[in-house]
PDB file of C-alpha atoms in Angstrom:
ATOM      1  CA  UNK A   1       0.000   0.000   0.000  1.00 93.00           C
ATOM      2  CA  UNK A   2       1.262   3.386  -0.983  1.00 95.00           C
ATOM      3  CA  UNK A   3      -0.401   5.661   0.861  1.00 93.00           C
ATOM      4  CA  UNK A   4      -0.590   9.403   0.839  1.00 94.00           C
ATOM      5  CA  UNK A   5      -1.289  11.925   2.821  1.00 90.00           C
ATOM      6  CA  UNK A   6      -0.761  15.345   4.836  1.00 84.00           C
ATOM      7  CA  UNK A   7       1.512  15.096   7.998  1.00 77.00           C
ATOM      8  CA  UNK A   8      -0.080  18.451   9.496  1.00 73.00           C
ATOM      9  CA  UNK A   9      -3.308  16.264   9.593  1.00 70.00           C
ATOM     10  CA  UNK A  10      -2.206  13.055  11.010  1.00 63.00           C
ATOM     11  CA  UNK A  11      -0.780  14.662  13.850  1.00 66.00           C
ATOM     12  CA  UNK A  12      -3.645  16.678  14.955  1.00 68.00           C
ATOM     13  CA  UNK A  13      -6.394  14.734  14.001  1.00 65.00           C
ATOM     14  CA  UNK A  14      -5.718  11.274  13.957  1.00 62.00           C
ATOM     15  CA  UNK A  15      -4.926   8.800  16.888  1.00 67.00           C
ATOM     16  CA  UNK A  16      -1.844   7.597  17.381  1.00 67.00           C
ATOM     17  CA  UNK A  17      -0.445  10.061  14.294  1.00 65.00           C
ATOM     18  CA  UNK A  18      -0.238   7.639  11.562  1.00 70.00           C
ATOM     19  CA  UNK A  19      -1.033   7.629   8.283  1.00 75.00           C
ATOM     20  CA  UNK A  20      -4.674   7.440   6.995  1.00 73.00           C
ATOM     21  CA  UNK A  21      -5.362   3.659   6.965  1.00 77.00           C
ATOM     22  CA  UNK A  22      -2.371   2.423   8.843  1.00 81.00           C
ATOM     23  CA  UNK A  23      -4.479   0.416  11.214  1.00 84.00           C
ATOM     24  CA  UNK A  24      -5.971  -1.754   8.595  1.00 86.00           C
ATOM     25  CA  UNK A  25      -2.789  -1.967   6.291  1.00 88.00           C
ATOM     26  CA  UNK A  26      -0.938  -3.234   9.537  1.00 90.00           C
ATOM     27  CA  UNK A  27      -3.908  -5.737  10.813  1.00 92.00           C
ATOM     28  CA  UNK A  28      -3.697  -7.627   7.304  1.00 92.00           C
ATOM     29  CA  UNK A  29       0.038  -8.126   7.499  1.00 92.00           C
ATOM     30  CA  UNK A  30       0.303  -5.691   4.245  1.00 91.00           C
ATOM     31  CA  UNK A  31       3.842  -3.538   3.452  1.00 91.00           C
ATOM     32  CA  UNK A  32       3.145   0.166   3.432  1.00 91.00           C
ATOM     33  CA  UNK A  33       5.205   3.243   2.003  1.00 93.00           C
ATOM     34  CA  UNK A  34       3.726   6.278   3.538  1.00 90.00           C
ATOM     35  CA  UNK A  35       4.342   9.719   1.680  1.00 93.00           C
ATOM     36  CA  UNK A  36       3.690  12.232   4.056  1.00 89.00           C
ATOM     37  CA  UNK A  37       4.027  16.319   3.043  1.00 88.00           C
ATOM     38  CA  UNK A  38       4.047  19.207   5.099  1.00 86.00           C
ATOM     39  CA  UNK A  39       2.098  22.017   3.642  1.00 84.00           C
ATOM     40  CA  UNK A  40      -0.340  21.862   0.761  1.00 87.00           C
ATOM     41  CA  UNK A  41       2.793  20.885  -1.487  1.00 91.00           C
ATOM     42  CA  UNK A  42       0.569  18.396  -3.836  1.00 94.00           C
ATOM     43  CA  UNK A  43       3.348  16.126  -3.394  1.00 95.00           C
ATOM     44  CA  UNK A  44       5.247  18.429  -6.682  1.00 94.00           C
ATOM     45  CA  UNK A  45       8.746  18.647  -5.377  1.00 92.00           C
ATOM     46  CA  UNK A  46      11.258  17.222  -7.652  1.00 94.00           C
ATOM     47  CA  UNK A  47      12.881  14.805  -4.943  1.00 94.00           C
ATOM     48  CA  UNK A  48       9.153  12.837  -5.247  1.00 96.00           C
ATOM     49  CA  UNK A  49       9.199  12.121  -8.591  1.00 95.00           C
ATOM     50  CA  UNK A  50      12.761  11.397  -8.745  1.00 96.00           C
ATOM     51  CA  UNK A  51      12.246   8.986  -5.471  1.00 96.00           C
ATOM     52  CA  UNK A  52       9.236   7.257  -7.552  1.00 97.00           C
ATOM     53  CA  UNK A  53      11.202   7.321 -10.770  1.00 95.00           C
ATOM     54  CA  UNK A  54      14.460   5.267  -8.419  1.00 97.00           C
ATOM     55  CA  UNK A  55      11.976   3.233  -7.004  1.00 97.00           C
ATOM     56  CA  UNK A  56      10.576   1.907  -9.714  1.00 95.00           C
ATOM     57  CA  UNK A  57      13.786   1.296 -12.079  1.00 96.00           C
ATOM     58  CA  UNK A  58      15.309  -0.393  -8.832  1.00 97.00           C
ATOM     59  CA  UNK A  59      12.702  -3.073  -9.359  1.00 95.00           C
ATOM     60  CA  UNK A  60      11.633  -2.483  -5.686  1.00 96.00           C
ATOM     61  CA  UNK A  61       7.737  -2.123  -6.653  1.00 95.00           C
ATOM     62  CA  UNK A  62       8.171  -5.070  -9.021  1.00 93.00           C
ATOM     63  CA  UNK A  63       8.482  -7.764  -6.201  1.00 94.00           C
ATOM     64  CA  UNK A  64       5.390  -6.835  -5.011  1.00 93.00           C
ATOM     65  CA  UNK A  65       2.582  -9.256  -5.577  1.00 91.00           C
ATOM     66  CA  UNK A  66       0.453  -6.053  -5.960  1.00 91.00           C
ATOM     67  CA  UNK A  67       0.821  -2.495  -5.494  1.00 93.00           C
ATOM     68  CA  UNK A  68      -2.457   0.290  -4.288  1.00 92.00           C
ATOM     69  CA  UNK A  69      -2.152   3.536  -4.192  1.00 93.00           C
ATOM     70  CA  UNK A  70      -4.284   5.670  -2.115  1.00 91.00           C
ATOM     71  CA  UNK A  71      -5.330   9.098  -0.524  1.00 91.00           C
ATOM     72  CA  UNK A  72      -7.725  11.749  -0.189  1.00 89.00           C
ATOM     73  CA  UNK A  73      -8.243  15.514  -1.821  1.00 89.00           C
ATOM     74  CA  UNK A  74      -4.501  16.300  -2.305  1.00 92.00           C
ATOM     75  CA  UNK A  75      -3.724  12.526  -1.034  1.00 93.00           C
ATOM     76  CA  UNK A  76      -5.448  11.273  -3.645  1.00 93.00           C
ATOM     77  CA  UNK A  77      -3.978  13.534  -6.371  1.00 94.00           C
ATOM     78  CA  UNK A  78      -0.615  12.047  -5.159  1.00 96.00           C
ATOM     79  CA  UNK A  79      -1.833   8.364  -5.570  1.00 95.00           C
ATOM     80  CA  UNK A  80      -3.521   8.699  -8.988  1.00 94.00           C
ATOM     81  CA  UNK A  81      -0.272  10.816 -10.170  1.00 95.00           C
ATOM     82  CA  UNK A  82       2.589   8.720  -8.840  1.00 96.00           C
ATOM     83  CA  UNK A  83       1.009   5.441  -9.586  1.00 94.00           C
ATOM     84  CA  UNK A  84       2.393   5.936 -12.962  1.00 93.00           C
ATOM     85  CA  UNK A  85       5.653   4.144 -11.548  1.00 94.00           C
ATOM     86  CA  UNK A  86       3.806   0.993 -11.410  1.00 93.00           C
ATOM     87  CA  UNK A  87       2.023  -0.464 -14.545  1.00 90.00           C
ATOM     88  CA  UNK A  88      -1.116  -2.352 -13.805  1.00 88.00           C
ATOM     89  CA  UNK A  89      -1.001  -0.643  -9.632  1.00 91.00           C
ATOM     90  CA  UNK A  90      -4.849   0.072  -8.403  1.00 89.00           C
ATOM     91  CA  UNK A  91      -5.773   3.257  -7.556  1.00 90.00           C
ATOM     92  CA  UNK A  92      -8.127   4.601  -4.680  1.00 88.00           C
ATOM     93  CA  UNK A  93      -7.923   8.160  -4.526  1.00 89.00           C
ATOM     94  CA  UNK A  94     -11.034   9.671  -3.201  1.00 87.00           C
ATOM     95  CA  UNK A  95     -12.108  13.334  -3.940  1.00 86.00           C
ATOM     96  CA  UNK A  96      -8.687  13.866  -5.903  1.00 88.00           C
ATOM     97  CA  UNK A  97      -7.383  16.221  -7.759  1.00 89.00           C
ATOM     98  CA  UNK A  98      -6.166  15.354 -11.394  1.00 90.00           C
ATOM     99  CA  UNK A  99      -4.315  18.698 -12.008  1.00 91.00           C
ATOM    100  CA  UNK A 100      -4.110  22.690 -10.906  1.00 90.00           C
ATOM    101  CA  UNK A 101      -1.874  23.768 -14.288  1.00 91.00           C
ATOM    102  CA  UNK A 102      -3.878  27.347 -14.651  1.00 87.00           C
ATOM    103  CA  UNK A 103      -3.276  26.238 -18.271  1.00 88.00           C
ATOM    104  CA  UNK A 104      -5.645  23.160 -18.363  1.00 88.00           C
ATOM    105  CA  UNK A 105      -8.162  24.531 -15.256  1.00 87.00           C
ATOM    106  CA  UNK A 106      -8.281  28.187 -15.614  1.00 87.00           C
ATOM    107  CA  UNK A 107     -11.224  28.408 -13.170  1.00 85.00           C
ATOM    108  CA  UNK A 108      -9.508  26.123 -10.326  1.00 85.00           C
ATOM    109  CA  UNK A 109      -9.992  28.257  -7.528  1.00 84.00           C
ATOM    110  CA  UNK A 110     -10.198  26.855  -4.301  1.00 83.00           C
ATOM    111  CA  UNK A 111      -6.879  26.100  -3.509  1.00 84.00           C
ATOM    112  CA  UNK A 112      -5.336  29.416  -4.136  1.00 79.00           C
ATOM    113  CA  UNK A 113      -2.088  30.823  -4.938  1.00 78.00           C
ATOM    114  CA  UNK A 114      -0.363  27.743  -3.273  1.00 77.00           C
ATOM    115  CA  UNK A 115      -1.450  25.589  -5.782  1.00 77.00           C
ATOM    116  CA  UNK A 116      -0.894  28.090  -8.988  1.00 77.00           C
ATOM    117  CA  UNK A 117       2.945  27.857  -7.820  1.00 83.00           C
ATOM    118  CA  UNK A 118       3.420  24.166  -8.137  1.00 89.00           C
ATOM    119  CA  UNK A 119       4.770  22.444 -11.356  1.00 91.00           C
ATOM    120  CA  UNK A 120       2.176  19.859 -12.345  1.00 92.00           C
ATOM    121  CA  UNK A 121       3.804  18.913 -15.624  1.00 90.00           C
ATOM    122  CA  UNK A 122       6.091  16.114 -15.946  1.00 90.00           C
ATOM    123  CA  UNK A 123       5.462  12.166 -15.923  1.00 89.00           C
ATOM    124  CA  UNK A 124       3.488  12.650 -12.767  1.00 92.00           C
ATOM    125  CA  UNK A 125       2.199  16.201 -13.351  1.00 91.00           C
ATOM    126  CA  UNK A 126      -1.506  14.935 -14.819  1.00 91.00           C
ATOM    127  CA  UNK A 127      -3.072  12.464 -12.202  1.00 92.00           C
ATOM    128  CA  UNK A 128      -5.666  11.270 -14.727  1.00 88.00           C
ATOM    129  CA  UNK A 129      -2.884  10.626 -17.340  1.00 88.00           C
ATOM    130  CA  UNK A 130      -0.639   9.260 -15.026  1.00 87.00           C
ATOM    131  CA  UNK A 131      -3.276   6.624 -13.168  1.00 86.00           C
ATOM    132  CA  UNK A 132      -4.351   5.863 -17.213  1.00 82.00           C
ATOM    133  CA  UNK A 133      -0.357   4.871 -16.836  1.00 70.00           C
ATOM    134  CA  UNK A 134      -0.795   2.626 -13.867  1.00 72.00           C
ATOM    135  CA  UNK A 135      -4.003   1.031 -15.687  1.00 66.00           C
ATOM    136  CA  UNK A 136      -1.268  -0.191 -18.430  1.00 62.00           C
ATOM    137  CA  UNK A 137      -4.011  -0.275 -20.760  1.00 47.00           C
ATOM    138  CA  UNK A 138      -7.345  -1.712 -18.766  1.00 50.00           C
ATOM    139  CA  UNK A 139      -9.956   0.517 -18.207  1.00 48.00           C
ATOM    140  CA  UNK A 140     -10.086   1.917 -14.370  1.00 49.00           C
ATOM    141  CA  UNK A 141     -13.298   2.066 -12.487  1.00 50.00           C
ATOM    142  CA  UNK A 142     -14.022   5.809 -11.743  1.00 51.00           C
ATOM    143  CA  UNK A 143     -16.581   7.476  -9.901  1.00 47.00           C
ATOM    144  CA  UNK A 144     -17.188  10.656 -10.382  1.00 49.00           C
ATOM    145  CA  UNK A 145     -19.515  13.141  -7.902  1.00 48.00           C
ATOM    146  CA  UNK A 146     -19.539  16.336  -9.043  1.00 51.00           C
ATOM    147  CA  UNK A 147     -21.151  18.597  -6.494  1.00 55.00           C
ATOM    148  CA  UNK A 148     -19.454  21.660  -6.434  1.00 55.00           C
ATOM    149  CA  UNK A 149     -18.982  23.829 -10.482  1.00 59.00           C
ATOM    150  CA  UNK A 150     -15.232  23.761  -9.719  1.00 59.00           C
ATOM    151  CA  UNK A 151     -15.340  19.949 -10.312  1.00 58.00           C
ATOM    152  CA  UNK A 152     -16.868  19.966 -13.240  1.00 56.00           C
ATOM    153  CA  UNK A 153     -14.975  22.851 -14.939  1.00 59.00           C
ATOM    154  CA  UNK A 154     -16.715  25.250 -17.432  1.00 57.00           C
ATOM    155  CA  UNK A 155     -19.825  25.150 -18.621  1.00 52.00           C
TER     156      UNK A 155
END
């Protein structure tokens, strides 16, 4: 399990300050890698993507029976985005985000400036393109709930 997920969060909000699932991944006897950010960084500094890119040349992902990545809101941008690294890895992001390039979602507004100054281009820039990646050619289930306009773009 490759989990995702916002350190300021875990330690204020969740017992025992682990990340999200950690209870479950640990009762089932399952490995975890837990990428944990401080700030609202979308998981866009170079060292990720170059720690990804190492891990999965090294082969380490590849003696895995099988690989899911997961997170929440920014969480789950990271999962669909960096499960790229792993060709046929599932995906469980919930309420992601699949990009805030000001290019490609000029009306993206709710995370502010913070997220206009990250890089999202790149292998792992475009979470939808990227977890199409990880799919290695099957056809992902994706649910869609589209509640607020941002989510659904322009009209």
């Amino acid at each position: 399990m490759v989990s995702f997920d916002n350190l300021e969060l875990a330690l204020e909000k969740r017992e025992g300050r682990r990340p999200r699932g950690f209870d479950v991944i640990a009762r089932n006897g399952w490995s975890m890698l837990g990428v944990m950010t401080v700030g609202w960084t979308w998981f866009r500094a170079p060292a990720v993507a170059g720690e990804f890119g190492r891990l999965a040349t090294s082969g380490f992902f590849a003696r895995l029976e099988r690989v899911v990545f997961c997170g929440a809101s920014m969480g789950g941008y990271g999962a669909a985005a960096y499960s790229a690294a792993v060709p046929g890895a599932t995906v469980v992001a919930i309420s992601p985000q699949s990009t805030l390039d000001p290019r490609l979602v000029p009306w993206e507004t709710r995370y502010g400036r913070v997220a206009r100054t990250r890089n999202f281009t790149g292998r792992y820039g475009h979470a939808a393109e990227a977890s199409r990646a990880a799919a290695a050619g099957t056809a992902p289930p994706r649910v869609a709930i589209r509640r607020l306009p941002q989510d659904a773009g322009p009209a």
